PDB file of C-alpha atoms in Angstrom:
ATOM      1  CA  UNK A1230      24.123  -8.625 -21.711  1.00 77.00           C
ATOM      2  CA  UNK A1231      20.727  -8.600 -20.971  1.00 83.00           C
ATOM      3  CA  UNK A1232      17.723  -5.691 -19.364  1.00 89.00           C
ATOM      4  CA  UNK A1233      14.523  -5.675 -18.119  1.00 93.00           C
ATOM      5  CA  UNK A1234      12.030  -2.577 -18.726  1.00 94.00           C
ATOM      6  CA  UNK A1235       8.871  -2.852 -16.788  1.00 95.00           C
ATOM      7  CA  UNK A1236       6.081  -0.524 -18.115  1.00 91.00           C
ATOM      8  CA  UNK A1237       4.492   1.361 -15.444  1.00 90.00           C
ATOM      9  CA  UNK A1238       5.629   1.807 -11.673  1.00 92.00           C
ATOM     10  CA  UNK A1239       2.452   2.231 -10.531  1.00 96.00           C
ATOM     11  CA  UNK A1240      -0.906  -0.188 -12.078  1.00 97.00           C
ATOM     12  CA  UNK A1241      -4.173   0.273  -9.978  1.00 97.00           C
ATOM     13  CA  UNK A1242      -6.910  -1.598 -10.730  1.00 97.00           C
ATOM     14  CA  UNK A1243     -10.427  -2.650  -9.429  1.00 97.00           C
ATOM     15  CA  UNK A1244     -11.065  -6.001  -7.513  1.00 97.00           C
ATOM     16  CA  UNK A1245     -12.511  -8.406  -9.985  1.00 97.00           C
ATOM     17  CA  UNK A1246     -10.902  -6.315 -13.316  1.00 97.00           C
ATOM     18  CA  UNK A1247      -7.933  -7.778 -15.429  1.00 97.00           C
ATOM     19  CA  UNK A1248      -4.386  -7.431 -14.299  1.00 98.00           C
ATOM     20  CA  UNK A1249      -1.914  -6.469 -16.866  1.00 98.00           C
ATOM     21  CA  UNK A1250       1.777  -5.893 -15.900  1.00 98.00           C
ATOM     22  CA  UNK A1251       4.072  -5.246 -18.863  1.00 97.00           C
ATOM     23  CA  UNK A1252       7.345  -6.342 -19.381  1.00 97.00           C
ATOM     24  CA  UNK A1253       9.604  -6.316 -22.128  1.00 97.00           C
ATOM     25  CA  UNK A1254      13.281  -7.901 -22.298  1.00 94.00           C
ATOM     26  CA  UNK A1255      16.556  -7.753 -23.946  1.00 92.00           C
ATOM     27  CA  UNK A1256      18.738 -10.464 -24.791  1.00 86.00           C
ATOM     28  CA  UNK A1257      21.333 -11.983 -26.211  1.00 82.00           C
ATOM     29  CA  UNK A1258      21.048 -15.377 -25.911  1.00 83.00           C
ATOM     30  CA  UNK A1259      17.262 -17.164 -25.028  1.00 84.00           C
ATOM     31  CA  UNK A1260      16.208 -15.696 -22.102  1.00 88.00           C
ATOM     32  CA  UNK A1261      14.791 -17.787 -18.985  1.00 90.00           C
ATOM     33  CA  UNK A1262      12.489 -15.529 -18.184  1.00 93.00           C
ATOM     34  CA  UNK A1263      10.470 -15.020 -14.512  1.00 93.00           C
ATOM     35  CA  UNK A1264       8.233 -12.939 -12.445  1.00 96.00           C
ATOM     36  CA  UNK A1265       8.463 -12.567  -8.584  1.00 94.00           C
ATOM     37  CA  UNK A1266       6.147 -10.656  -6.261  1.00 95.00           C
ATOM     38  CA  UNK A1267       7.080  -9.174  -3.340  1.00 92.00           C
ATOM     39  CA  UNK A1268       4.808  -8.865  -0.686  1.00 91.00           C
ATOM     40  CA  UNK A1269       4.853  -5.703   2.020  1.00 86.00           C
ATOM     41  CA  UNK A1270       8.237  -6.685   4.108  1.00 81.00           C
ATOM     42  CA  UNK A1271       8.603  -9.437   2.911  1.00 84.00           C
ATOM     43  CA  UNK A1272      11.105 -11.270   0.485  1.00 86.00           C
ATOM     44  CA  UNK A1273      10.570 -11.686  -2.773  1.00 89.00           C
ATOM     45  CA  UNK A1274       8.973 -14.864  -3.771  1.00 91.00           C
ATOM     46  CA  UNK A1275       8.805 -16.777  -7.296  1.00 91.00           C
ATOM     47  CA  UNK A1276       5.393 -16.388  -9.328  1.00 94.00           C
ATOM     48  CA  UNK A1277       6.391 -17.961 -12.339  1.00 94.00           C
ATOM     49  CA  UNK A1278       9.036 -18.803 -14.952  1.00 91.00           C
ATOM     50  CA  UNK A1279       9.385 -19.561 -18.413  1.00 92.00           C
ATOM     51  CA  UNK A1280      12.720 -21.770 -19.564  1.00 88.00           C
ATOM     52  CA  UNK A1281      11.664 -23.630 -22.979  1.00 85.00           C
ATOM     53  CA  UNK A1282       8.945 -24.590 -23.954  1.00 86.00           C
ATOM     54  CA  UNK A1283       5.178 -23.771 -23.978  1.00 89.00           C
ATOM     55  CA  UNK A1284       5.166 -19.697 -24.222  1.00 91.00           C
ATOM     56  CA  UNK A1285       2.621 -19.376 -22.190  1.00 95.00           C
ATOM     57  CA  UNK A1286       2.838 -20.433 -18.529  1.00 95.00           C
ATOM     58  CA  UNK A1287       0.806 -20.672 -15.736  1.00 95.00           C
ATOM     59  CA  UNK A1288       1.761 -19.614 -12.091  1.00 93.00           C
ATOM     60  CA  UNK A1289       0.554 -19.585  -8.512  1.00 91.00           C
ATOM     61  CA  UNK A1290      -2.459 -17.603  -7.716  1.00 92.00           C
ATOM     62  CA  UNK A1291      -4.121 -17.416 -10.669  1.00 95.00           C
ATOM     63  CA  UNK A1292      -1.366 -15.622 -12.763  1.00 97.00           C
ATOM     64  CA  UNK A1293      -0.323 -16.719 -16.233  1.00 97.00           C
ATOM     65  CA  UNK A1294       2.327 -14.758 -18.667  1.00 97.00           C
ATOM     66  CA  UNK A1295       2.858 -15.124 -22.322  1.00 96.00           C
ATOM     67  CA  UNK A1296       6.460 -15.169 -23.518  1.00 95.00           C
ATOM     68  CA  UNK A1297       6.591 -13.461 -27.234  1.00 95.00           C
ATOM     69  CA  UNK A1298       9.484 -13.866 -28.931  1.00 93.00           C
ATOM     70  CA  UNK A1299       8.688 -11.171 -31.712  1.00 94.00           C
ATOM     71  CA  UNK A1300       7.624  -8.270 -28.940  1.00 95.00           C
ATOM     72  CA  UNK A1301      10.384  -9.241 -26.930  1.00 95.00           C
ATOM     73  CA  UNK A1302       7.655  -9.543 -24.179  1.00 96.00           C
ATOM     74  CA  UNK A1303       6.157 -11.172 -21.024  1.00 97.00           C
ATOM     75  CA  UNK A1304       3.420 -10.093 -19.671  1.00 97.00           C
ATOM     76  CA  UNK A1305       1.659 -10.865 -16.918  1.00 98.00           C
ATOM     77  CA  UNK A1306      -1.810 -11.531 -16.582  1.00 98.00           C
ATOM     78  CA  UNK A1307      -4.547 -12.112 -13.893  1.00 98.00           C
ATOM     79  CA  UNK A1308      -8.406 -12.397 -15.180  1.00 97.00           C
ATOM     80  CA  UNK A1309      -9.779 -11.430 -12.027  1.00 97.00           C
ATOM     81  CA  UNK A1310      -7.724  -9.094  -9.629  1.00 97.00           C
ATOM     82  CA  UNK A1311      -7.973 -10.169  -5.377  1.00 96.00           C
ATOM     83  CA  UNK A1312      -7.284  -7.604  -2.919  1.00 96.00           C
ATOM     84  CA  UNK A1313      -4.458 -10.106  -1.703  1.00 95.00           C
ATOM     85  CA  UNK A1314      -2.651  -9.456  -4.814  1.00 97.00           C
ATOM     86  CA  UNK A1315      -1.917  -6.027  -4.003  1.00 96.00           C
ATOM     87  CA  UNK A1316       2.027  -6.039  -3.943  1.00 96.00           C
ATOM     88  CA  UNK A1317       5.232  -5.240  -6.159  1.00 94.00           C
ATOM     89  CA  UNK A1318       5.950  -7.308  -9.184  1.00 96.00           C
ATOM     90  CA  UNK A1319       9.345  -8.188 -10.247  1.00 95.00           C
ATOM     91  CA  UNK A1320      10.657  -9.404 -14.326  1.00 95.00           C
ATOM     92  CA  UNK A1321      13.646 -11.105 -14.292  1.00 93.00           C
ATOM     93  CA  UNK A1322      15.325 -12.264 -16.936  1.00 91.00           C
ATOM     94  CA  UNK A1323      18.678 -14.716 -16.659  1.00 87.00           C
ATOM     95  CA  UNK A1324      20.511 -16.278 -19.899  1.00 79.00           C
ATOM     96  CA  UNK A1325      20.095 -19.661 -19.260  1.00 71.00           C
ATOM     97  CA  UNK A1326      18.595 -19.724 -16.317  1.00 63.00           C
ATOM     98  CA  UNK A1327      21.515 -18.996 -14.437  1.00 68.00           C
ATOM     99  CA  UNK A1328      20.264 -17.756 -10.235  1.00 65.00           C
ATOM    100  CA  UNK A1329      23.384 -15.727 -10.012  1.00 65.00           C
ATOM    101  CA  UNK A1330      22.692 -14.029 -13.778  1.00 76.00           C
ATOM    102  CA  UNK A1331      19.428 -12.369 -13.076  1.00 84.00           C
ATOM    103  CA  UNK A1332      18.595  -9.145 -14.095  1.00 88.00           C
ATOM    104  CA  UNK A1333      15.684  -7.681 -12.101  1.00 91.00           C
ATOM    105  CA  UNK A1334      13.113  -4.577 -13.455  1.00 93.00           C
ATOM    106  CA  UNK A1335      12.839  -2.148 -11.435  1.00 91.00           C
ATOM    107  CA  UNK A1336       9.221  -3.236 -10.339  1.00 93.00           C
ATOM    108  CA  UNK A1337       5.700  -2.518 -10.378  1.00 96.00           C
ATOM    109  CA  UNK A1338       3.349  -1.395  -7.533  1.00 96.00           C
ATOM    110  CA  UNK A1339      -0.030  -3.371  -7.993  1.00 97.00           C
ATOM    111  CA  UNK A1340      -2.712  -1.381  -6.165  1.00 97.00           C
ATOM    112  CA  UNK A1341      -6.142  -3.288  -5.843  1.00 97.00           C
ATOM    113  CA  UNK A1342      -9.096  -1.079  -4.979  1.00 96.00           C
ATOM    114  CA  UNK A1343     -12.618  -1.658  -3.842  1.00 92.00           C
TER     115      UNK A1343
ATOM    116  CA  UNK B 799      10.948 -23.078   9.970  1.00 60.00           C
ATOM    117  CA  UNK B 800      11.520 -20.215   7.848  1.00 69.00           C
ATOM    118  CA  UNK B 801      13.534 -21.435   5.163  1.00 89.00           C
ATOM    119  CA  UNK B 802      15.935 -18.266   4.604  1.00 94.00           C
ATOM    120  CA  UNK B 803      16.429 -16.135   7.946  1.00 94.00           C
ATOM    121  CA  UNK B 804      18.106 -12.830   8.262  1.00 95.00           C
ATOM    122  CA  UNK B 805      18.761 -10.849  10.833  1.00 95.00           C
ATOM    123  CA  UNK B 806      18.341  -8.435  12.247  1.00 96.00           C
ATOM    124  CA  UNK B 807      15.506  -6.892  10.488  1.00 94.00           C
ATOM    125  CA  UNK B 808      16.030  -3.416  11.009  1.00 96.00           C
ATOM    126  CA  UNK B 809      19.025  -1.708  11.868  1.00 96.00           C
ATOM    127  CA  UNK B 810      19.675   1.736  12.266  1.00 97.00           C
ATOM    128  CA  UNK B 811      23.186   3.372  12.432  1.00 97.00           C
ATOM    129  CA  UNK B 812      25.450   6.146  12.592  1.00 96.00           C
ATOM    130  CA  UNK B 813      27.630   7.103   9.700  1.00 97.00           C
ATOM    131  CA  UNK B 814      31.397   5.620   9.912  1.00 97.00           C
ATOM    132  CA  UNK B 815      29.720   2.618  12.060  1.00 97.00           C
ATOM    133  CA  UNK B 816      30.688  -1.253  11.348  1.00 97.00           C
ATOM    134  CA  UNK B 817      27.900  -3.526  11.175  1.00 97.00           C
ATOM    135  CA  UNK B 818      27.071  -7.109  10.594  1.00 97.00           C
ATOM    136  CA  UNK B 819      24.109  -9.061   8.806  1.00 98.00           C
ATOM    137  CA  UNK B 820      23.858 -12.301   9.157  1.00 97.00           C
ATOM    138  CA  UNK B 821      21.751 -14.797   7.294  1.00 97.00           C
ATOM    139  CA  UNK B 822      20.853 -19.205   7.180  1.00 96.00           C
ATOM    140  CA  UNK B 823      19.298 -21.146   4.971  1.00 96.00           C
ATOM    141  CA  UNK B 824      17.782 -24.543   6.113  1.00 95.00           C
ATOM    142  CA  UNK B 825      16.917 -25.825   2.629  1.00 93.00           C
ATOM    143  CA  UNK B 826      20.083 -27.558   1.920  1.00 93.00           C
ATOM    144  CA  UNK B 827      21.278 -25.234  -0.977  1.00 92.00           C
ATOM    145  CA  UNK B 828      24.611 -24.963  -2.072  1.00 91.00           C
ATOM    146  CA  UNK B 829      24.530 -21.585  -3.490  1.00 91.00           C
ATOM    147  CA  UNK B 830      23.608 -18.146  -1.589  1.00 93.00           C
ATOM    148  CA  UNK B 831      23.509 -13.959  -2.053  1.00 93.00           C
ATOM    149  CA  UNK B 832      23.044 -11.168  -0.881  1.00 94.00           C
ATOM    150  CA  UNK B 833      20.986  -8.119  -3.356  1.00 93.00           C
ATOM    151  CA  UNK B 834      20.561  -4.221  -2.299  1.00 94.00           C
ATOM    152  CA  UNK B 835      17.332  -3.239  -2.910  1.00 91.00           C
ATOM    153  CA  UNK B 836      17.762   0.639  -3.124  1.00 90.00           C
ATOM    154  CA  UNK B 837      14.649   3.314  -2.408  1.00 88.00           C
ATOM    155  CA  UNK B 838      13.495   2.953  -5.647  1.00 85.00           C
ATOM    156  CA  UNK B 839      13.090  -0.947  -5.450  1.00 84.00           C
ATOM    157  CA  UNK B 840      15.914  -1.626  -8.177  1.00 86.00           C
ATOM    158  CA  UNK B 841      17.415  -5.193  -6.818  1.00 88.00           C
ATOM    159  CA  UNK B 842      21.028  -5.375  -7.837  1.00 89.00           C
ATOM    160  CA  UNK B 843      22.893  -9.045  -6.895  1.00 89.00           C
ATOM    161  CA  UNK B 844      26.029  -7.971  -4.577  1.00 91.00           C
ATOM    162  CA  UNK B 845      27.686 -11.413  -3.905  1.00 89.00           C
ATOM    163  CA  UNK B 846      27.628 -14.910  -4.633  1.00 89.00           C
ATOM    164  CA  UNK B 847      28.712 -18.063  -2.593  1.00 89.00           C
ATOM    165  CA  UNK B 848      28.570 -21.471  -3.924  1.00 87.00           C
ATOM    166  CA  UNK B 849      29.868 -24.071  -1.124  1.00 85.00           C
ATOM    167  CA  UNK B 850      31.285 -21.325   0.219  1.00 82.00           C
ATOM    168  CA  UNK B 851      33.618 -20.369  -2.091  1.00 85.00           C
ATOM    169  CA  UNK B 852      32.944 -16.780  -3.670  1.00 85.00           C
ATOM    170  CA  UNK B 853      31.950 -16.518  -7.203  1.00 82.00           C
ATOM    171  CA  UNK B 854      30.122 -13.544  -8.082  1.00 77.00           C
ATOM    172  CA  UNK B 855      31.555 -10.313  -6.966  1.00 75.00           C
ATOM    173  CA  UNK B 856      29.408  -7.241  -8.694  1.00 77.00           C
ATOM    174  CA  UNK B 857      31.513  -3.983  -8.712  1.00 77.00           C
ATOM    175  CA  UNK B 858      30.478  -3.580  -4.844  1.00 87.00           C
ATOM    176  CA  UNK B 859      33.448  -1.394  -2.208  1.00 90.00           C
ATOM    177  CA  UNK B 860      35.398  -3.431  -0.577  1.00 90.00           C
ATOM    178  CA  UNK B 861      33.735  -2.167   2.331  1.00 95.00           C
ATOM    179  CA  UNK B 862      31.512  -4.751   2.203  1.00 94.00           C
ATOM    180  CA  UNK B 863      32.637  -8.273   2.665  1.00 93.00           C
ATOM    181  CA  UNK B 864      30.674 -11.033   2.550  1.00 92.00           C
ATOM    182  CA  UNK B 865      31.585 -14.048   4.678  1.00 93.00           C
ATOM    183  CA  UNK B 866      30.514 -17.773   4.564  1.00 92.00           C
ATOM    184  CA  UNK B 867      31.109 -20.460   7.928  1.00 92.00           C
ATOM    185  CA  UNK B 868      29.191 -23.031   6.005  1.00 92.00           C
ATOM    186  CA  UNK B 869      26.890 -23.356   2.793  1.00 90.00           C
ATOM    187  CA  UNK B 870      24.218 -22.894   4.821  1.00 94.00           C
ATOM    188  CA  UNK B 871      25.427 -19.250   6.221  1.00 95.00           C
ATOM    189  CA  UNK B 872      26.586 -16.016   4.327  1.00 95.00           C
ATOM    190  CA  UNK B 873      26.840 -12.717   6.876  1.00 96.00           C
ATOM    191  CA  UNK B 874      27.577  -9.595   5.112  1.00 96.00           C
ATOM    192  CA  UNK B 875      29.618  -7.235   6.988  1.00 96.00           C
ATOM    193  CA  UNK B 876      29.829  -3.541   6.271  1.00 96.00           C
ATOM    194  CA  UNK B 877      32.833  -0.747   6.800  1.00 96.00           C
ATOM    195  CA  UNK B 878      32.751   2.490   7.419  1.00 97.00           C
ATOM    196  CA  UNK B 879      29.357   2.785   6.916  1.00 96.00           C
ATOM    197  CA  UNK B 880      28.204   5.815   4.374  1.00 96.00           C
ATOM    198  CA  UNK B 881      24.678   7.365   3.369  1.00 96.00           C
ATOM    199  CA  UNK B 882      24.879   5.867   0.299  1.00 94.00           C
ATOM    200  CA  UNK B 883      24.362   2.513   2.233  1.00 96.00           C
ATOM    201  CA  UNK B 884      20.922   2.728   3.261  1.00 96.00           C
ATOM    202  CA  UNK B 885      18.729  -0.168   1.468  1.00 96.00           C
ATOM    203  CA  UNK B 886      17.187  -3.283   1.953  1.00 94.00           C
ATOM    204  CA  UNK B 887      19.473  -5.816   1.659  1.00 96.00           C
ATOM    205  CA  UNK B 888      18.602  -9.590   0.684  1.00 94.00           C
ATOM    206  CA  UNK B 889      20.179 -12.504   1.266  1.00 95.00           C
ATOM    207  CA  UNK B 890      19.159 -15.630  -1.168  1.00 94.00           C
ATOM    208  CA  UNK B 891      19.781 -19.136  -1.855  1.00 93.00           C
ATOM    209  CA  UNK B 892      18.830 -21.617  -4.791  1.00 90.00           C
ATOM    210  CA  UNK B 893      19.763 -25.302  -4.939  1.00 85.00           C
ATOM    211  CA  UNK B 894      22.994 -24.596  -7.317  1.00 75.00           C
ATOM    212  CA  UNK B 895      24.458 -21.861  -8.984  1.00 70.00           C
ATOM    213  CA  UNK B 896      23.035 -22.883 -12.263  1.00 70.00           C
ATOM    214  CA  UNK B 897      19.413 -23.401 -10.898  1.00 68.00           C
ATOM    215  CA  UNK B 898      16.764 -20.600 -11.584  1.00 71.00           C
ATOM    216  CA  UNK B 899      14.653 -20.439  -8.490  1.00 82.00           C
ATOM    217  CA  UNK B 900      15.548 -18.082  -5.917  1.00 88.00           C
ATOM    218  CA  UNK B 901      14.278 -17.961  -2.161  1.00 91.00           C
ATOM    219  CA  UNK B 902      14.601 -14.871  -0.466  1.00 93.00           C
ATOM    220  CA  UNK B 903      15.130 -13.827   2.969  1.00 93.00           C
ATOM    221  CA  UNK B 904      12.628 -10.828   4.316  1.00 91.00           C
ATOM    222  CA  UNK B 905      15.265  -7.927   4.020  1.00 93.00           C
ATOM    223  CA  UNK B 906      16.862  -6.283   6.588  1.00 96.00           C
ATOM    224  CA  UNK B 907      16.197  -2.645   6.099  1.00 95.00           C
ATOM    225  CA  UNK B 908      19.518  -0.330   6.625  1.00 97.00           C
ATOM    226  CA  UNK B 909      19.376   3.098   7.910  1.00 97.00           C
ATOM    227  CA  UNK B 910      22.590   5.065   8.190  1.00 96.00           C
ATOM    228  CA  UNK B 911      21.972   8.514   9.646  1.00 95.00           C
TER     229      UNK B 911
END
């Protein structure tokens, strides 16, 4: 079995500051691990992933997470927050990588402020 | 093209009601879902379809039943609807069911008065 616990519901932060959304796993097997943002009405879309591998990927706009084994983490990061990344961020985490095995957080609500 | 469509986008409906969903991908996967997104924006998977054929069924009623035409189509259709039903439900596909990457419809949002 595996869970998701995403720290914080609600992260607001200044344009230009660091983005930090936390995100811890649980696993029993090697988790594929992934974050997906969700833009207002819209679906949710893939951000990044990490499989095997280098622990610290890189992902579309600028965001990058850090898979530690020993925290049970992945984080993700953005040096410099964009108004455009206001939004709701999704962890996943799937045993193998598996689609139809994900396990979703429950989310958290970037806010990006002038 | 939009690569997963669902309609319609809202839908708002009385209690007891039967309603349809529908959803198409045009990206040539073989596997698709459908997720309920709830008011506090937990996703939970519902169904899975791979070439059609059914094989993920999460501990949903059997009010809900999900049907599939073709690979590139899964409708979800919805008994009796109850209160408890209102959500945002996704539909998904991915290349196979043992591929990672999932691309999601836009929701339809549910509203059962």
């Amino acid at each position: 079995a595996q869970s998701v616990t995403q720290l914080g519901s609600h992260v607001s932060v200044s344009e230009g500051a660091l983005v930090l959304l936390r995100c811890n796993y649980s696993s029993s097997v090697p988790p594929y691990l992934f974050w997906y943002v969700q833009y207002p009405n819209q679906g949710l879309q893939l951000l990044l992933k990490y499989t095997t591998g280098a622990t610290l990927v890189k992902g579309i706009n600028g965001f990058e997470a850090e898979f530690k084994k020993s925290e049970t983490s992945f984080h993700l990061t953005k040096p410099s927050a964009h108004m455009s990344d206001a939004a709701e961020y999704f962890c996943a985490v799937s045993p193998g990588g598996t689609a139809s095995k994900l396990t979703f957080g429950t989310g958290t609500r970037l806010q990006v402020t002038l | 093209d939009t690569a997963v469509s669902q309609t319609p986008k809202y839908l708002v409906t009385q209690m007891g009601n039967d309603k349809s969903i529908k959803c198409e991908q045009n990206l040539g996967h073989d596997t698709m879902y459908w997720y309920k997104q709830d008011s506090k924006k937990f996703l939970k998977i519902m169904f899975s379809y791979n070439n059609k054929e059914l094989i993920i069924n999460e501990t949903v009623p059997n009010r809900f039943s999900p049907k599939s035409p073709d690979k590139a189509h899964l409708n979800l259709h919805i008994n009796s609807l109850e209160l408890g039903d209102s959500a945002v439900y996704f539909c998904a596909s991915s290349q196979d069911n043992t591929r990672e990457k999932l691309f999601f419809g836009s929701g339809t949002q549910l509203s059962v008065l």
